[in-house]
């Protein structure tokens, strides 16, 4: 009987996610807010709380995070990461200062303490690479000159997560300063070692993993990823970071083949992850934090636009391209929820989960709108302020060919 109830509940979840995905596709926006709302509806305090399948959903959610980070790592080679780090680090520092600091300040003003401040800083800092990649593709901007600037900022955020996640994991575990420093040192050492091995021996690793049989390739890569993620978690480094590093180590045809094979699995388990996060958020807890979440969304939407504008200007992009870069970076999504989920699991601050949910719901909907309309809106404002002067928004932004950018295109990134 218990097995029958489990199959009914889990089957209903998967079917519901598929239908919600279709609705989002028809409306041409990210399905993430619908997945979160579904979790809210069927979780604690929801319309119809689930019971039998919740444990399996929790495991699926953990696999979802691992696959998100694995697929993210597959988008980059170690040499790409090193190159981006050398040339674009000033943009990464500006991104951190403008977008992480508001989250930390907001947490401290609400009296949540330093650990919650570090967590909320990450929630407001990291843009949604998955939503942004889809928006750029939908708007036909993959060949635009500002696109490499946007991608560089996303790459730097992804690299920063390899350092940030172990710090958050150590803080949430309540370990001592010495133990936390050791965890961070291990994380940095492992990340550095993997990058070194990937640069020197990436082809050998890919050749070892490679297989012409899709089934064998899928089993080897998935098994290796889960194994490394488990070892990383055992070392208090973070399973997500372990999966990210596995993705970086794979390259060439293996990375392409793995991306094709694992994309459906990633989408499935990532959807389960968002539902799981919603399941553990009581809808009644959202209204009290709705105004702070909305205020934080407005502030950090503006700071992301400023980040993209500054980075594109530094790269010599025209004014129109600067506004497009800024508007494109606004969306938050999967990583913000991943970070908040760590805090919710650790029980650090009860209101942090609801605030993160409301915050992401706001910006995952607003992000595609700012990507589309930030530049036209800026052009109109500029015309009104200087009707007789030159139209600054008309400064041309020379476009790169799609072939130039395709190697850096993160389409499908989680």
PDB file of N, CA and C in Angstrom, residues 287-388:
ATOM      1  N   UNK A 287       4.479  35.996   3.409  1.00  0.00           N
ATOM      2  CA  UNK A 287       3.992  37.380   3.539  1.00  0.00           C
ATOM      3  C   UNK A 287       4.790  38.267   4.488  1.00  0.00           C
ATOM      4  N   UNK A 288       5.236  37.783   5.677  1.00  0.00           N
ATOM      5  CA  UNK A 288       6.012  38.670   6.561  1.00  0.00           C
ATOM      6  C   UNK A 288       7.341  39.144   5.969  1.00  0.00           C
ATOM      7  N   UNK A 289       7.906  38.385   5.025  1.00  0.00           N
ATOM      8  CA  UNK A 289       9.206  38.767   4.453  1.00  0.00           C
ATOM      9  C   UNK A 289       9.058  39.281   3.016  1.00  0.00           C
ATOM     10  N   UNK A 290       7.831  39.458   2.569  1.00  0.00           N
ATOM     11  CA  UNK A 290       7.606  39.854   1.180  1.00  0.00           C
ATOM     12  C   UNK A 290       8.162  41.239   0.881  1.00  0.00           C
ATOM     13  N   UNK A 291       7.924  42.202   1.769  1.00  0.00           N
ATOM     14  CA  UNK A 291       8.430  43.568   1.539  1.00  0.00           C
ATOM     15  C   UNK A 291       9.957  43.624   1.559  1.00  0.00           C
ATOM     16  N   UNK A 292      10.633  43.002   2.576  1.00  0.00           N
ATOM     17  CA  UNK A 292      12.109  42.974   2.519  1.00  0.00           C
ATOM     18  C   UNK A 292      12.642  42.286   1.267  1.00  0.00           C
ATOM     19  N   UNK A 293      11.972  41.206   0.839  1.00  0.00           N
ATOM     20  CA  UNK A 293      12.425  40.499  -0.366  1.00  0.00           C
ATOM     21  C   UNK A 293      12.264  41.382  -1.600  1.00  0.00           C
ATOM     22  N   UNK A 294      11.154  42.106  -1.668  1.00  0.00           N
ATOM     23  CA  UNK A 294      10.904  42.987  -2.812  1.00  0.00           C
ATOM     24  C   UNK A 294      11.913  44.134  -2.836  1.00  0.00           C
ATOM     25  N   UNK A 295      12.169  44.726  -1.658  1.00  0.00           N
ATOM     26  CA  UNK A 295      13.149  45.820  -1.579  1.00  0.00           C
ATOM     27  C   UNK A 295      14.539  45.336  -1.988  1.00  0.00           C
ATOM     28  N   UNK A 296      14.914  44.150  -1.516  1.00  0.00           N
ATOM     29  CA  UNK A 296      16.222  43.587  -1.850  1.00  0.00           C
ATOM     30  C   UNK A 296      16.301  43.270  -3.345  1.00  0.00           C
ATOM     31  N   UNK A 297      15.186  42.806  -3.920  1.00  0.00           N
ATOM     32  CA  UNK A 297      15.155  42.516  -5.356  1.00  0.00           C
ATOM     33  C   UNK A 297      15.358  43.790  -6.172  1.00  0.00           C
ATOM     34  N   UNK A 298      14.711  44.880  -5.770  1.00  0.00           N
ATOM     35  CA  UNK A 298      14.846  46.146  -6.495  1.00  0.00           C
ATOM     36  C   UNK A 298      16.289  46.652  -6.433  1.00  0.00           C
ATOM     37  N   UNK A 299      16.857  46.626  -5.225  1.00  0.00           N
ATOM     38  CA  UNK A 299      18.227  47.118  -5.036  1.00  0.00           C
ATOM     39  C   UNK A 299      19.217  46.302  -5.852  1.00  0.00           C
ATOM     40  N   UNK A 300      19.119  44.975  -5.757  1.00  0.00           N
ATOM     41  CA  UNK A 300      20.119  44.128  -6.418  1.00  0.00           C
ATOM     42  C   UNK A 300      19.875  44.007  -7.926  1.00  0.00           C
ATOM     43  N   UNK A 301      18.655  44.277  -8.383  1.00  0.00           N
ATOM     44  CA  UNK A 301      18.440  44.381  -9.824  1.00  0.00           C
ATOM     45  C   UNK A 301      19.205  45.585 -10.371  1.00  0.00           C
ATOM     46  N   UNK A 302      19.134  46.691  -9.635  1.00  0.00           N
ATOM     47  CA  UNK A 302      19.863  47.901 -10.049  1.00  0.00           C
ATOM     48  C   UNK A 302      21.380  47.692  -9.992  1.00  0.00           C
ATOM     49  N   UNK A 303      21.852  47.015  -8.940  1.00  0.00           N
ATOM     50  CA  UNK A 303      23.301  46.808  -8.825  1.00  0.00           C
ATOM     51  C   UNK A 303      23.826  45.838  -9.888  1.00  0.00           C
ATOM     52  N   UNK A 304      23.006  44.856 -10.288  1.00  0.00           N
ATOM     53  CA  UNK A 304      23.428  43.960 -11.372  1.00  0.00           C
ATOM     54  C   UNK A 304      23.508  44.710 -12.696  1.00  0.00           C
ATOM     55  N   UNK A 305      22.538  45.583 -12.931  1.00  0.00           N
ATOM     56  CA  UNK A 305      22.571  46.390 -14.152  1.00  0.00           C
ATOM     57  C   UNK A 305      23.832  47.256 -14.160  1.00  0.00           C
ATOM     58  N   UNK A 306      24.148  47.845 -13.004  1.00  0.00           N
ATOM     59  CA  UNK A 306      25.353  48.670 -12.901  1.00  0.00           C
ATOM     60  C   UNK A 306      26.607  47.829 -13.135  1.00  0.00           C
ATOM     61  N   UNK A 307      26.615  46.603 -12.630  1.00  0.00           N
ATOM     62  CA  UNK A 307      27.757  45.701 -12.827  1.00  0.00           C
ATOM     63  C   UNK A 307      27.984  45.420 -14.303  1.00  0.00           C
ATOM     64  N   UNK A 308      26.906  45.016 -14.996  1.00  0.00           N
ATOM     65  CA  UNK A 308      27.024  44.710 -16.412  1.00  0.00           C
ATOM     66  C   UNK A 308      27.421  45.927 -17.236  1.00  0.00           C
ATOM     67  N   UNK A 309      26.853  47.084 -16.889  1.00  0.00           N
ATOM     68  CA  UNK A 309      27.166  48.324 -17.615  1.00  0.00           C
ATOM     69  C   UNK A 309      28.654  48.647 -17.468  1.00  0.00           C
ATOM     70  N   UNK A 310      29.167  48.576 -16.231  1.00  0.00           N
ATOM     71  CA  UNK A 310      30.575  48.905 -15.974  1.00  0.00           C
ATOM     72  C   UNK A 310      31.502  47.922 -16.686  1.00  0.00           C
ATOM     73  N   UNK A 311      31.186  46.627 -16.595  1.00  0.00           N
ATOM     74  CA  UNK A 311      32.052  45.615 -17.209  1.00  0.00           C
ATOM     75  C   UNK A 311      32.073  45.763 -18.731  1.00  0.00           C
ATOM     76  N   UNK A 312      30.906  46.035 -19.324  1.00  0.00           N
ATOM     77  CA  UNK A 312      30.850  46.203 -20.779  1.00  0.00           C
ATOM     78  C   UNK A 312      31.571  47.478 -21.216  1.00  0.00           C
ATOM     79  N   UNK A 313      31.446  48.541 -20.421  1.00  0.00           N
ATOM     80  CA  UNK A 313      32.160  49.779 -20.733  1.00  0.00           C
ATOM     81  C   UNK A 313      33.661  49.547 -20.686  1.00  0.00           C
ATOM     82  N   UNK A 314      34.118  48.794 -19.685  1.00  0.00           N
ATOM     83  CA  UNK A 314      35.541  48.478 -19.548  1.00  0.00           C
ATOM     84  C   UNK A 314      36.037  47.687 -20.750  1.00  0.00           C
ATOM     85  N   UNK A 315      35.146  46.888 -21.347  1.00  0.00           N
ATOM     86  CA  UNK A 315      35.526  46.078 -22.509  1.00  0.00           C
ATOM     87  C   UNK A 315      35.388  46.840 -23.822  1.00  0.00           C
ATOM     88  N   UNK A 316      34.990  48.115 -23.754  1.00  0.00           N
ATOM     89  CA  UNK A 316      34.876  48.925 -24.957  1.00  0.00           C
ATOM     90  C   UNK A 316      33.595  48.731 -25.738  1.00  0.00           C
ATOM     91  N   UNK A 317      32.564  48.200 -25.080  1.00  0.00           N
ATOM     92  CA  UNK A 317      31.276  47.984 -25.740  1.00  0.00           C
ATOM     93  C   UNK A 317      30.503  49.301 -25.782  1.00  0.00           C
ATOM     94  N   UNK A 318      29.700  49.523 -26.837  1.00  0.00           N
ATOM     95  CA  UNK A 318      28.899  50.731 -26.966  1.00  0.00           C
ATOM     96  C   UNK A 318      27.833  50.839 -25.893  1.00  0.00           C
ATOM     97  N   UNK A 319      27.203  52.005 -25.802  1.00  0.00           N
ATOM     98  CA  UNK A 319      26.248  52.288 -24.726  1.00  0.00           C
ATOM     99  C   UNK A 319      25.061  51.323 -24.756  1.00  0.00           C
ATOM    100  N   UNK A 320      24.527  51.061 -25.947  1.00  0.00           N
ATOM    101  CA  UNK A 320      23.399  50.141 -26.032  1.00  0.00           C
ATOM    102  C   UNK A 320      23.769  48.760 -25.512  1.00  0.00           C
ATOM    103  N   UNK A 321      24.966  48.298 -25.871  1.00  0.00           N
ATOM    104  CA  UNK A 321      25.428  46.994 -25.410  1.00  0.00           C
ATOM    105  C   UNK A 321      25.646  46.958 -23.912  1.00  0.00           C
ATOM    106  N   UNK A 322      26.061  48.096 -23.336  1.00  0.00           N
ATOM    107  CA  UNK A 322      26.266  48.147 -21.878  1.00  0.00           C
ATOM    108  C   UNK A 322      24.946  47.929 -21.145  1.00  0.00           C
ATOM    109  N   UNK A 323      23.891  48.604 -21.624  1.00  0.00           N
ATOM    110  CA  UNK A 323      22.582  48.438 -20.982  1.00  0.00           C
ATOM    111  C   UNK A 323      22.061  47.014 -21.172  1.00  0.00           C
ATOM    112  N   UNK A 324      22.295  46.444 -22.346  1.00  0.00           N
ATOM    113  CA  UNK A 324      21.849  45.070 -22.566  1.00  0.00           C
ATOM    114  C   UNK A 324      22.577  44.102 -21.637  1.00  0.00           C
ATOM    115  N   UNK A 325      23.881  44.306 -21.462  1.00  0.00           N
ATOM    116  CA  UNK A 325      24.659  43.442 -20.570  1.00  0.00           C
ATOM    117  C   UNK A 325      24.139  43.535 -19.142  1.00  0.00           C
ATOM    118  N   UNK A 326      23.871  44.755 -18.685  1.00  0.00           N
ATOM    119  CA  UNK A 326      23.375  44.932 -17.333  1.00  0.00           C
ATOM    120  C   UNK A 326      22.012  44.301 -17.129  1.00  0.00           C
ATOM    121  N   UNK A 327      21.096  44.541 -18.069  1.00  0.00           N
ATOM    122  CA  UNK A 327      19.754  43.972 -17.938  1.00  0.00           C
ATOM    123  C   UNK A 327      19.751  42.461 -17.993  1.00  0.00           C
ATOM    124  N   UNK A 328      20.668  41.876 -18.744  1.00  0.00           N
ATOM    125  CA  UNK A 328      20.723  40.418 -18.889  1.00  0.00           C
ATOM    126  C   UNK A 328      21.134  39.732 -17.593  1.00  0.00           C
ATOM    127  N   UNK A 329      21.936  40.386 -16.780  1.00  0.00           N
ATOM    128  CA  UNK A 329      22.491  39.751 -15.579  1.00  0.00           C
ATOM    129  C   UNK A 329      21.541  39.737 -14.383  1.00  0.00           C
ATOM    130  N   UNK A 330      20.370  40.354 -14.490  1.00  0.00           N
ATOM    131  CA  UNK A 330      19.500  40.552 -13.320  1.00  0.00           C
ATOM    132  C   UNK A 330      18.944  39.248 -12.758  1.00  0.00           C
ATOM    133  N   UNK A 331      18.633  38.279 -13.601  1.00  0.00           N
ATOM    134  CA  UNK A 331      17.925  37.076 -13.154  1.00  0.00           C
ATOM    135  C   UNK A 331      18.708  36.302 -12.100  1.00  0.00           C
ATOM    136  N   UNK A 332      18.027  35.914 -11.029  1.00  0.00           N
ATOM    137  CA  UNK A 332      18.577  34.977 -10.039  1.00  0.00           C
ATOM    138  C   UNK A 332      17.734  33.706 -10.121  1.00  0.00           C
ATOM    139  N   UNK A 333      18.305  32.587  -9.689  1.00  0.00           N
ATOM    140  CA  UNK A 333      17.543  31.349  -9.811  1.00  0.00           C
ATOM    141  C   UNK A 333      18.145  30.198  -9.052  1.00  0.00           C
ATOM    142  N   UNK A 334      18.684  29.220  -9.817  1.00  0.00           N
ATOM    143  CA  UNK A 334      19.048  27.941  -9.228  1.00  0.00           C
ATOM    144  C   UNK A 334      20.099  28.036  -8.129  1.00  0.00           C
ATOM    145  N   UNK A 335      21.155  28.824  -8.335  1.00  0.00           N
ATOM    146  CA  UNK A 335      22.225  28.867  -7.347  1.00  0.00           C
ATOM    147  C   UNK A 335      21.794  29.603  -6.076  1.00  0.00           C
ATOM    148  N   UNK A 336      20.954  30.608  -6.230  1.00  0.00           N
ATOM    149  CA  UNK A 336      20.434  31.299  -5.051  1.00  0.00           C
ATOM    150  C   UNK A 336      19.637  30.333  -4.180  1.00  0.00           C
ATOM    151  N   UNK A 337      18.864  29.464  -4.833  1.00  0.00           N
ATOM    152  CA  UNK A 337      18.075  28.480  -4.094  1.00  0.00           C
ATOM    153  C   UNK A 337      18.977  27.405  -3.486  1.00  0.00           C
ATOM    154  N   UNK A 338      20.016  27.000  -4.224  1.00  0.00           N
ATOM    155  CA  UNK A 338      20.971  26.022  -3.683  1.00  0.00           C
ATOM    156  C   UNK A 338      21.602  26.543  -2.398  1.00  0.00           C
ATOM    157  N   UNK A 339      22.051  27.789  -2.422  1.00  0.00           N
ATOM    158  CA  UNK A 339      22.705  28.388  -1.254  1.00  0.00           C
ATOM    159  C   UNK A 339      21.729  28.511  -0.096  1.00  0.00           C
ATOM    160  N   UNK A 340      20.516  29.017  -0.385  1.00  0.00           N
ATOM    161  CA  UNK A 340      19.516  29.146   0.670  1.00  0.00           C
ATOM    162  C   UNK A 340      19.123  27.777   1.221  1.00  0.00           C
ATOM    163  N   UNK A 341      19.092  26.776   0.333  1.00  0.00           N
ATOM    164  CA  UNK A 341      18.734  25.430   0.768  1.00  0.00           C
ATOM    165  C   UNK A 341      19.704  24.869   1.798  1.00  0.00           C
ATOM    166  N   UNK A 342      20.992  25.199   1.660  1.00  0.00           N
ATOM    167  CA  UNK A 342      21.980  24.758   2.653  1.00  0.00           C
ATOM    168  C   UNK A 342      21.650  25.313   4.032  1.00  0.00           C
ATOM    169  N   UNK A 343      21.266  26.595   4.060  1.00  0.00           N
ATOM    170  CA  UNK A 343      20.935  27.229   5.344  1.00  0.00           C
ATOM    171  C   UNK A 343      19.649  26.670   5.928  1.00  0.00           C
ATOM    172  N   UNK A 344      18.663  26.413   5.062  1.00  0.00           N
ATOM    173  CA  UNK A 344      17.387  25.858   5.534  1.00  0.00           C
ATOM    174  C   UNK A 344      17.618  24.486   6.153  1.00  0.00           C
ATOM    175  N   UNK A 345      18.432  23.659   5.488  1.00  0.00           N
ATOM    176  CA  UNK A 345      18.737  22.325   6.008  1.00  0.00           C
ATOM    177  C   UNK A 345      19.447  22.405   7.353  1.00  0.00           C
ATOM    178  N   UNK A 346      20.328  23.397   7.504  1.00  0.00           N
ATOM    179  CA  UNK A 346      21.077  23.553   8.756  1.00  0.00           C
ATOM    180  C   UNK A 346      20.242  24.216   9.846  1.00  0.00           C
ATOM    181  N   UNK A 347      19.083  24.777   9.491  1.00  0.00           N
ATOM    182  CA  UNK A 347      18.216  25.409  10.484  1.00  0.00           C
ATOM    183  C   UNK A 347      18.784  26.688  11.063  1.00  0.00           C
ATOM    184  N   UNK A 348      19.517  27.469  10.255  1.00  0.00           N
ATOM    185  CA  UNK A 348      20.168  28.672  10.759  1.00  0.00           C
ATOM    186  C   UNK A 348      19.174  29.781  11.080  1.00  0.00           C
ATOM    187  N   UNK A 349      18.322  30.123  10.120  1.00  0.00           N
ATOM    188  CA  UNK A 349      17.378  31.229  10.298  1.00  0.00           C
ATOM    189  C   UNK A 349      16.063  30.859   9.606  1.00  0.00           C
ATOM    190  N   UNK A 350      14.974  30.675  10.366  1.00  0.00           N
ATOM    191  CA  UNK A 350      13.707  30.209   9.778  1.00  0.00           C
ATOM    192  C   UNK A 350      13.184  31.089   8.647  1.00  0.00           C
ATOM    193  N   UNK A 351      13.410  32.393   8.720  1.00  0.00           N
ATOM    194  CA  UNK A 351      12.856  33.306   7.717  1.00  0.00           C
ATOM    195  C   UNK A 351      13.711  33.386   6.452  1.00  0.00           C
ATOM    196  N   UNK A 352      14.913  32.789   6.481  1.00  0.00           N
ATOM    197  CA  UNK A 352      15.808  32.903   5.327  1.00  0.00           C
ATOM    198  C   UNK A 352      15.260  32.172   4.104  1.00  0.00           C
ATOM    199  N   UNK A 353      14.721  30.975   4.301  1.00  0.00           N
ATOM    200  CA  UNK A 353      14.147  30.216   3.196  1.00  0.00           C
ATOM    201  C   UNK A 353      12.987  30.944   2.527  1.00  0.00           C
ATOM    202  N   UNK A 354      11.987  31.396   3.291  1.00  0.00           N
ATOM    203  CA  UNK A 354      10.883  32.153   2.677  1.00  0.00           C
ATOM    204  C   UNK A 354      11.346  33.420   1.962  1.00  0.00           C
ATOM    205  N   UNK A 355      12.303  34.140   2.553  1.00  0.00           N
ATOM    206  CA  UNK A 355      12.787  35.364   1.913  1.00  0.00           C
ATOM    207  C   UNK A 355      13.484  35.037   0.594  1.00  0.00           C
ATOM    208  N   UNK A 356      14.310  33.985   0.601  1.00  0.00           N
ATOM    209  CA  UNK A 356      15.005  33.589  -0.626  1.00  0.00           C
ATOM    210  C   UNK A 356      14.010  33.162  -1.697  1.00  0.00           C
ATOM    211  N   UNK A 357      12.957  32.447  -1.283  1.00  0.00           N
ATOM    212  CA  UNK A 357      11.937  32.020  -2.241  1.00  0.00           C
ATOM    213  C   UNK A 357      11.257  33.221  -2.883  1.00  0.00           C
ATOM    214  N   UNK A 358      10.829  34.172  -2.056  1.00  0.00           N
ATOM    215  CA  UNK A 358      10.162  35.370  -2.582  1.00  0.00           C
ATOM    216  C   UNK A 358      11.116  36.187  -3.451  1.00  0.00           C
ATOM    217  N   UNK A 359      12.368  36.272  -3.035  1.00  0.00           N
ATOM    218  CA  UNK A 359      13.378  37.032  -3.771  1.00  0.00           C
ATOM    219  C   UNK A 359      13.603  36.437  -5.165  1.00  0.00           C
ATOM    220  N   UNK A 360      13.782  35.113  -5.211  1.00  0.00           N
ATOM    221  CA  UNK A 360      14.027  34.446  -6.492  1.00  0.00           C
ATOM    222  C   UNK A 360      12.784  34.514  -7.382  1.00  0.00           C
ATOM    223  N   UNK A 361      11.608  34.330  -6.792  1.00  0.00           N
ATOM    224  CA  UNK A 361      10.376  34.420  -7.573  1.00  0.00           C
ATOM    225  C   UNK A 361      10.271  35.782  -8.257  1.00  0.00           C
ATOM    226  N   UNK A 362      10.660  36.836  -7.543  1.00  0.00           N
ATOM    227  CA  UNK A 362      10.631  38.184  -8.130  1.00  0.00           C
ATOM    228  C   UNK A 362      11.603  38.307  -9.297  1.00  0.00           C
ATOM    229  N   UNK A 363      12.868  37.949  -9.058  1.00  0.00           N
ATOM    230  CA  UNK A 363      13.902  38.233 -10.051  1.00  0.00           C
ATOM    231  C   UNK A 363      13.959  37.231 -11.194  1.00  0.00           C
ATOM    232  N   UNK A 364      13.463  36.014 -10.987  1.00  0.00           N
ATOM    233  CA  UNK A 364      13.465  35.066 -12.094  1.00  0.00           C
ATOM    234  C   UNK A 364      12.383  35.447 -13.109  1.00  0.00           C
ATOM    235  N   UNK A 365      11.384  36.214 -12.656  1.00  0.00           N
ATOM    236  CA  UNK A 365      10.360  36.733 -13.569  1.00  0.00           C
ATOM    237  C   UNK A 365      10.798  38.073 -14.162  1.00  0.00           C
ATOM    238  N   UNK A 366      11.379  38.942 -13.320  1.00  0.00           N
ATOM    239  CA  UNK A 366      11.785  40.271 -13.763  1.00  0.00           C
ATOM    240  C   UNK A 366      13.017  40.203 -14.670  1.00  0.00           C
ATOM    241  N   UNK A 367      13.930  39.254 -14.429  1.00  0.00           N
ATOM    242  CA  UNK A 367      15.185  39.168 -15.166  1.00  0.00           C
ATOM    243  C   UNK A 367      15.023  39.156 -16.685  1.00  0.00           C
ATOM    244  N   UNK A 368      14.187  38.256 -17.239  1.00  0.00           N
ATOM    245  CA  UNK A 368      13.999  38.273 -18.699  1.00  0.00           C
ATOM    246  C   UNK A 368      13.411  39.593 -19.208  1.00  0.00           C
ATOM    247  N   UNK A 369      12.630  40.281 -18.368  1.00  0.00           N
ATOM    248  CA  UNK A 369      12.057  41.565 -18.786  1.00  0.00           C
ATOM    249  C   UNK A 369      13.120  42.650 -18.851  1.00  0.00           C
ATOM    250  N   UNK A 370      14.012  42.688 -17.857  1.00  0.00           N
ATOM    251  CA  UNK A 370      15.086  43.690 -17.886  1.00  0.00           C
ATOM    252  C   UNK A 370      16.055  43.401 -19.033  1.00  0.00           C
ATOM    253  N   UNK A 371      16.275  42.105 -19.321  1.00  0.00           N
ATOM    254  CA  UNK A 371      17.150  41.753 -20.451  1.00  0.00           C
ATOM    255  C   UNK A 371      16.594  42.305 -21.763  1.00  0.00           C
ATOM    256  N   UNK A 372      15.284  42.267 -21.883  1.00  0.00           N
ATOM    257  CA  UNK A 372      14.655  42.702 -23.127  1.00  0.00           C
ATOM    258  C   UNK A 372      14.484  44.224 -23.193  1.00  0.00           C
ATOM    259  N   UNK A 373      14.154  44.853 -22.040  1.00  0.00           N
ATOM    260  CA  UNK A 373      13.704  46.245 -22.082  1.00  0.00           C
ATOM    261  C   UNK A 373      14.643  47.265 -21.431  1.00  0.00           C
ATOM    262  N   UNK A 374      15.744  46.833 -20.798  1.00  0.00           N
ATOM    263  CA  UNK A 374      16.637  47.796 -20.135  1.00  0.00           C
ATOM    264  C   UNK A 374      17.229  48.780 -21.137  1.00  0.00           C
ATOM    265  N   UNK A 375      17.667  48.270 -22.274  1.00  0.00           N
ATOM    266  CA  UNK A 375      18.292  49.163 -23.272  1.00  0.00           C
ATOM    267  C   UNK A 375      17.288  50.119 -23.924  1.00  0.00           C
ATOM    268  N   UNK A 376      16.098  49.666 -24.359  1.00  0.00           N
ATOM    269  CA  UNK A 376      15.120  50.625 -24.900  1.00  0.00           C
ATOM    270  C   UNK A 376      14.668  51.662 -23.877  1.00  0.00           C
ATOM    271  N   UNK A 377      14.501  51.216 -22.615  1.00  0.00           N
ATOM    272  CA  UNK A 377      14.087  52.159 -21.571  1.00  0.00           C
ATOM    273  C   UNK A 377      15.153  53.222 -21.350  1.00  0.00           C
ATOM    274  N   UNK A 378      16.431  52.800 -21.319  1.00  0.00           N
ATOM    275  CA  UNK A 378      17.520  53.756 -21.141  1.00  0.00           C
ATOM    276  C   UNK A 378      17.582  54.728 -22.313  1.00  0.00           C
ATOM    277  N   UNK A 379      17.304  54.234 -23.526  1.00  0.00           N
ATOM    278  CA  UNK A 379      17.328  55.096 -24.711  1.00  0.00           C
ATOM    279  C   UNK A 379      16.245  56.176 -24.613  1.00  0.00           C
ATOM    280  N   UNK A 380      15.060  55.775 -24.156  1.00  0.00           N
ATOM    281  CA  UNK A 380      13.971  56.748 -24.017  1.00  0.00           C
ATOM    282  C   UNK A 380      14.295  57.805 -22.970  1.00  0.00           C
ATOM    283  N   UNK A 381      14.841  57.367 -21.840  1.00  0.00           N
ATOM    284  CA  UNK A 381      15.206  58.318 -20.777  1.00  0.00           C
ATOM    285  C   UNK A 381      16.269  59.285 -21.273  1.00  0.00           C
ATOM    286  N   UNK A 382      17.243  58.760 -22.007  1.00  0.00           N
ATOM    287  CA  UNK A 382      18.313  59.611 -22.545  1.00  0.00           C
ATOM    288  C   UNK A 382      17.749  60.649 -23.508  1.00  0.00           C
ATOM    289  N   UNK A 383      16.809  60.258 -24.360  1.00  0.00           N
ATOM    290  CA  UNK A 383      16.201  61.189 -25.307  1.00  0.00           C
ATOM    291  C   UNK A 383      15.423  62.289 -24.595  1.00  0.00           C
ATOM    292  N   UNK A 384      14.710  61.904 -23.532  1.00  0.00           N
ATOM    293  CA  UNK A 384      13.926  62.898 -22.801  1.00  0.00           C
ATOM    294  C   UNK A 384      14.812  63.918 -22.100  1.00  0.00           C
ATOM    295  N   UNK A 385      15.933  63.438 -21.592  1.00  0.00           N
ATOM    296  CA  UNK A 385      16.827  64.343 -20.842  1.00  0.00           C
ATOM    297  C   UNK A 385      17.595  65.268 -21.766  1.00  0.00           C
ATOM    298  N   UNK A 386      17.944  64.803 -22.961  1.00  0.00           N
ATOM    299  CA  UNK A 386      18.700  65.647 -23.891  1.00  0.00           C
ATOM    300  C   UNK A 386      18.076  65.562 -25.280  1.00  0.00           C
ATOM    301  N   UNK A 387      16.877  66.155 -25.463  1.00  0.00           N
ATOM    302  CA  UNK A 387      16.176  66.039 -26.744  1.00  0.00           C
ATOM    303  C   UNK A 387      16.928  66.633 -27.912  1.00  0.00           C
ATOM    304  N   UNK A 388      17.790  67.619 -27.649  1.00  0.00           N
ATOM    305  CA  UNK A 388      18.523  68.264 -28.742  1.00  0.00           C
ATOM    306  C   UNK A 388      19.935  67.725 -28.913  1.00  0.00           C
TER     307      UNK A 388
END
